[in-house]
Coordinates of C-alpha atoms in Angstrom, one line a residue:
M276 CA 102.1 82.2 113.3
K277 CA 101.9 85.4 111.3
D278 CA 98.5 86.1 112.8
T279 CA 99.9 85.5 116.3
G280 CA 102.8 87.8 115.6
L281 CA 100.5 90.5 114.1
Y282 CA 98.3 90.2 117.2
C283 CA 101.2 90.6 119.5
L284 CA 102.4 93.8 117.6
V285 CA 98.9 95.3 117.8
L286 CA 98.7 94.5 121.6
V287 CA 102.1 96.1 122.2
L288 CA 101.1 99.2 120.3
C289 CA 97.9 99.4 122.3
I290 CA 99.8 99.2 125.5
C291 CA 102.2 101.9 124.5
I292 CA 99.4 104.2 123.5
V293 CA 97.6 103.7 126.9
N294 CA 100.8 104.3 128.9
G295 CA 101.5 107.4 126.9
Q296 CA 98.0 108.8 127.6
S297 CA 98.4 107.9 131.2
T298 CA 101.7 109.7 131.5
T299 CA 100.4 112.7 129.7
A300 CA 97.5 112.9 132.1
T301 CA 99.7 112.6 135.1
A302 CA 102.0 115.3 133.8
S303 CA 99.0 117.6 133.1
K304 CA 97.7 116.9 136.6
S305 CA 100.9 117.6 138.3
T306 CA 101.3 120.9 136.2
A307 CA 97.9 121.8 137.2
A308 CA 98.6 121.2 140.8
S309 CA 101.8 123.2 140.7
K310 CA 99.9 126.1 139.3
V311 CA 97.1 126.0 141.9
N312 CA 99.1 126.6 145.0
K313 CA 102.2 128.5 143.7
L314 CA 103.6 131.6 145.3
E315 CA 106.1 133.5 143.2
G316 CA 108.0 136.6 144.1
K317 CA 111.2 138.7 143.6
L318 CA 113.5 140.6 145.9
A319 CA 114.0 144.0 144.4
G320 CA 115.1 147.6 145.3
V321 CA 118.8 147.0 145.8
N322 CA 121.5 145.5 143.5
D323 CA 124.1 144.4 146.1
I324 CA 122.1 141.7 147.9
K325 CA 124.0 138.4 148.0
Y326 CA 121.1 136.1 147.0
H327 CA 123.0 132.8 147.7
L328 CA 123.3 133.9 151.4
T329 CA 119.6 134.9 151.6
K330 CA 116.6 132.7 152.4
V331 CA 112.9 133.2 152.0
N332 CA 111.0 131.3 154.8
L333 CA 107.4 130.3 154.8
I334 CA 106.3 129.3 158.3
D335 CA 103.1 127.4 159.0
N336 CA 101.1 129.2 161.8
T337 CA 99.4 126.0 162.8
N338 CA 102.3 123.4 163.3
Y339 CA 105.3 125.8 162.8
N340 CA 106.7 123.8 159.9
E341 CA 109.2 125.9 158.0
Y342 CA 109.7 125.8 154.2
S343 CA 112.7 127.7 152.8
V344 CA 114.0 128.5 149.3
I345 CA 117.0 130.5 148.1
P346 CA 116.4 133.0 145.4
D347 CA 118.1 132.7 142.1
K348 CA 120.7 135.1 140.7
A349 CA 117.9 137.5 139.7
G350 CA 116.3 137.4 143.2
S351 CA 113.3 135.4 142.1
F352 CA 111.8 132.6 144.2
A353 CA 108.8 130.4 144.3
F354 CA 106.9 128.0 146.5
Y355 CA 104.9 125.1 144.9
N356 CA 102.0 122.9 146.2
I357 CA 101.4 124.9 149.3
S358 CA 98.9 123.3 151.6
S359 CA 95.9 125.4 152.6
G360 CA 96.3 127.4 155.8
F361 CA 97.9 130.5 157.3
Y362 CA 101.5 131.2 157.0
T363 CA 104.1 133.9 157.9
M364 CA 106.7 134.7 155.3
E365 CA 110.0 136.3 156.2
I366 CA 113.3 137.1 154.4
E367 CA 116.5 136.2 156.2
C368 CA 119.2 138.6 154.8
F369 CA 122.3 139.7 156.7
Q370 CA 122.6 142.8 154.6
Y371 CA 119.0 144.2 154.7
I372 CA 115.9 144.0 156.9
F373 CA 112.6 143.0 155.1
Y374 CA 109.1 143.3 156.2
Q375 CA 107.1 140.2 157.4
Y376 CA 104.1 139.1 155.4
K377 CA 100.9 137.1 156.1
V378 CA 100.1 134.4 153.5
D379 CA 96.6 132.9 153.4
V380 CA 96.2 129.8 151.2
L381 CA 92.5 129.0 150.6
N382 CA 91.3 125.5 150.0
N383 CA 90.6 125.8 146.3
K384 CA 91.8 123.1 143.8
I385 CA 90.6 125.0 140.7
K386 CA 92.6 128.1 140.7
N387 CA 95.3 129.8 142.7
Q388 CA 93.8 131.3 145.8
I389 CA 96.7 132.8 147.8
K390 CA 96.5 136.2 149.5
V391 CA 99.6 138.0 150.8
R392 CA 99.4 140.9 153.1
P393 CA 101.9 143.0 154.9
A394 CA 102.1 142.1 158.6
E395 CA 101.9 145.8 159.7
N396 CA 98.9 146.5 157.5
E397 CA 96.7 143.5 156.9
T398 CA 94.1 145.4 155.0
I399 CA 96.3 145.6 151.9
I400 CA 96.4 142.6 149.5
M401 CA 99.6 142.5 147.5
P402 CA 99.6 141.8 143.7
Q403 CA 101.3 138.6 142.5
P404 CA 104.0 137.9 141.5
L405 CA 105.3 139.6 144.6
V406 CA 107.9 142.4 144.5
L407 CA 109.5 142.7 148.0
K408 CA 111.8 145.6 148.8
P409 CA 113.9 145.9 151.9
M410 CA 112.8 148.1 154.8
S411 CA 116.3 149.3 155.8
R412 CA 119.9 148.2 155.8
G413 CA 120.8 145.8 158.6
L414 CA 122.8 147.4 161.4
Y415 CA 124.6 144.6 163.3
F416 CA 127.3 146.8 164.9
Q417 CA 126.9 150.0 167.0
Q418 CA 127.8 153.1 165.1
H419 CA 131.1 154.6 166.3
V420 CA 130.7 157.7 168.3
P421 CA 133.6 160.1 168.4
F422 CA 135.3 160.7 171.7
N423 CA 134.3 163.7 173.7
I424 CA 136.2 164.6 176.9
F425 CA 133.0 166.2 178.3
S426 CA 131.1 162.9 178.1
L427 CA 133.3 161.5 180.8
F428 CA 131.7 163.9 183.3
Q429 CA 128.3 162.4 182.5
N430 CA 129.4 158.9 183.4
P431 CA 128.2 157.9 186.9
M432 CA 131.1 155.7 187.4
V433 CA 133.7 158.5 186.6
I434 CA 131.8 160.9 188.9
S435 CA 132.0 158.4 191.8
I436 CA 135.6 157.7 191.3
G437 CA 136.4 161.4 191.0
F438 CA 134.4 162.1 194.3
T439 CA 136.2 159.4 196.1
S440 CA 139.6 160.6 194.9
V441 CA 139.0 164.1 196.0
M442 CA 137.8 162.9 199.4
I443 CA 140.8 160.8 199.9
Y444 CA 143.0 163.8 199.2
L445 CA 141.1 166.3 201.3
L446 CA 140.2 164.3 204.4
P447 CA 143.9 164.1 205.7
K448 CA 144.3 167.7 204.9
M449 CA 141.2 168.6 207.0
S450 CA 142.1 166.4 209.8
S451 CA 145.7 167.8 210.1
F452 CA 144.1 171.4 210.1
V453 CA 141.8 170.3 212.9
N454 CA 144.7 168.8 214.9
E455 CA 146.9 171.9 214.4
A456 CA 144.0 174.2 215.6
A457 CA 143.5 171.9 218.6
Q458 CA 147.2 172.0 219.5
E459 CA 147.3 175.8 219.3
E460 CA 144.2 176.1 221.4
G461 CA 145.9 173.8 224.0
M462 CA 149.0 175.9 224.1
V463 CA 147.0 179.1 224.6
K464 CA 145.2 177.9 227.6
P465 CA 148.2 177.1 230.0
K466 CA 149.6 180.6 229.2
Q467 CA 146.3 182.3 230.3
G468 CA 146.1 180.3 233.5
P469 CA 148.8 182.2 235.7
E470 CA 147.8 185.5 234.3
L471 CA 144.2 184.9 235.5
L472 CA 145.5 183.8 238.9
Q473 CA 147.6 187.0 239.3
K474 CA 144.5 189.2 238.4
V475 CA 142.3 187.5 241.0
P476 CA 142.4 189.6 244.2
D477 CA 143.5 188.2 247.5
W478 CA 140.4 188.9 249.6
G479 CA 142.1 187.9 252.8
Q480 CA 144.9 190.5 252.6
A481 CA 142.3 193.1 251.4
L482 CA 140.3 192.5 254.6
I483 CA 143.4 192.7 256.9
T484 CA 144.6 195.9 255.3
N485 CA 141.2 197.5 255.8

């Protein structure tokens, strides 16, 4: 019985040792895998970014799958276990506008082979961990322009309304002026008629007199 108990104890110890070694190996493999395809970066350059409302998106250019992370309080972010392929990285921030980046993940299981390049200049390979600065502040509302009375005269709608109003005012005046002129001309013609008849000589009486 003692030998059987001792044998069972040794067997249990061996099983525990084997399980511990397998767990350690699995953990080391997962750690190594996470180190292979890992992309780290930080949003920098400004201090008033609300990181909890900001997202860093990694979009697969092949199947358009999107992976998103939210930066921590310091602005740091990371993507783990990225599959090989070509990606586009963009930052969603309502306060600032960031550049887009091209991310190339090479098929290499030994070491981290990730190349990040600015979308507007793909010849530059950025050092890692990335330090991403905003391009400009986001302008979601049109800047207020002070009122200028002379700007109204440059508005086509105001010009058309003003021209129509002037014509509505002037046309009755012009028509009444034309009517008055026509009436005066009509009154002058009857007065001139008898005078002209009196001035016309009576050729019959002139012949008899002669």
